[in-house]
């Protein structure tokens, strides 16, 4: 079975991305990706977001997601939805200049607040920050573009050993059956 390549974090004109959803999809199709998650900011989107994204026609396997703002401190959390499975990702700790110890404390506080994280981004808009690849952090490591515009497209990705099915991909990521890719490496 071929490994599937995807980006788990991307924005459209529903929030602060520069591309319409269909343009974003076309860009990732052109890069040869297998799947893409659209994860616009929860505080920007309106009801149209939830009806529009599933209607985007795509050769990619498209995940509908959202980027959440943790209410108790400044921290974005990615939510990537399958049919039954949902993946929660601690987004771009590098943006908040977190040490590994501070990252562990955030994961603990978010868990105490009722949200169990599955994964952590080791990237900031596709740039690698390898301190978050530390084995001290008990989450699956993922690399994403956090794509807002073309400069970000294709910088960092995950490859998953799974069948082409949203839930199968989420389960494989949660199980750590993935590898990371970085265009700059
Ligand atoms: Zn984002």
CSV table of N, CA and C in Angstrom, one decimal, residues 4-5 7 14 35 43 47 52 60 62 74 78 82 91 112 115 127 129 138 141-142 150 168:
chain,number,residue,atom,x,y,z
A,4,UNK,N,0.4,7.7,2.1
A,4,UNK,CA,-0.4,8.8,1.6
A,4,UNK,C,0.2,10.1,2.2
A,5,UNK,N,0.3,11.1,1.4
A,5,UNK,CA,0.9,12.4,1.9
A,5,UNK,C,-0.2,13.4,2.1
A,7,UNK,N,-1.5,17.3,4.3
A,7,UNK,CA,-1.3,18.5,5.1
A,7,UNK,C,-2.6,18.6,6.0
A,14,UNK,N,-12.3,31.7,4.3
A,14,UNK,CA,-13.3,31.7,5.4
A,14,UNK,C,-12.6,32.3,6.7
A,35,UNK,N,-4.2,13.9,0.7
A,35,UNK,CA,-5.3,14.5,1.6
A,35,UNK,C,-4.9,15.8,2.1
A,43,UNK,N,-13.0,31.6,15.3
A,43,UNK,CA,-13.6,32.9,15.6
A,43,UNK,C,-13.8,33.7,14.4
A,47,UNK,N,-21.7,30.2,9.7
A,47,UNK,CA,-22.4,28.9,9.4
A,47,UNK,C,-22.1,28.4,7.9
A,52,UNK,N,-20.2,24.8,3.2
A,52,UNK,CA,-19.5,25.0,2.0
A,52,UNK,C,-18.4,24.0,1.8
A,60,UNK,N,-8.5,15.2,-3.9
A,60,UNK,CA,-7.9,14.9,-2.6
A,60,UNK,C,-9.0,14.4,-1.7
A,62,UNK,N,-10.6,15.1,1.5
A,62,UNK,CA,-10.6,16.4,2.2
A,62,UNK,C,-11.2,16.2,3.6
A,74,UNK,N,-3.4,31.8,25.5
A,74,UNK,CA,-3.2,31.9,24.0
A,74,UNK,C,-2.6,30.6,23.4
A,78,UNK,N,-5.7,22.4,16.8
A,78,UNK,CA,-6.3,22.0,15.5
A,78,UNK,C,-7.2,20.8,15.8
A,82,UNK,N,-12.8,13.2,11.1
A,82,UNK,CA,-13.1,12.2,10.1
A,82,UNK,C,-14.6,11.9,10.2
A,91,UNK,N,-1.1,23.2,18.3
A,91,UNK,CA,-0.6,23.8,17.2
A,91,UNK,C,0.6,24.7,17.5
A,112,UNK,N,-6.4,18.8,31.7
A,112,UNK,CA,-7.2,19.0,32.9
A,112,UNK,C,-8.5,19.8,32.6
A,115,UNK,N,-9.8,18.4,27.4
A,115,UNK,CA,-9.5,18.1,26.0
A,115,UNK,C,-8.2,17.3,25.9
A,127,UNK,N,7.9,25.6,8.9
A,127,UNK,CA,9.3,25.6,9.3
A,127,UNK,C,9.5,24.7,10.5
A,129,UNK,N,10.8,23.0,13.8
A,129,UNK,CA,11.4,23.4,15.1
A,129,UNK,C,11.6,22.1,15.9
A,138,UNK,N,4.8,13.6,25.2
A,138,UNK,CA,4.1,12.3,25.0
A,138,UNK,C,2.9,12.4,24.0
A,141,UNK,N,4.1,13.4,16.9
A,141,UNK,CA,4.7,14.5,16.2
A,141,UNK,C,4.1,14.6,14.8
A,142,UNK,N,3.6,15.8,14.5
A,142,UNK,CA,3.2,16.0,13.1
A,142,UNK,C,3.8,17.3,12.5
A,150,UNK,N,0.4,30.9,-0.7
A,150,UNK,CA,1.2,30.0,-1.5
A,150,UNK,C,2.6,29.8,-1.0
A,168,UNK,N,-9.3,6.0,8.9
A,168,UNK,CA,-8.1,5.1,8.9
A,168,UNK,C,-6.9,6.0,9.0
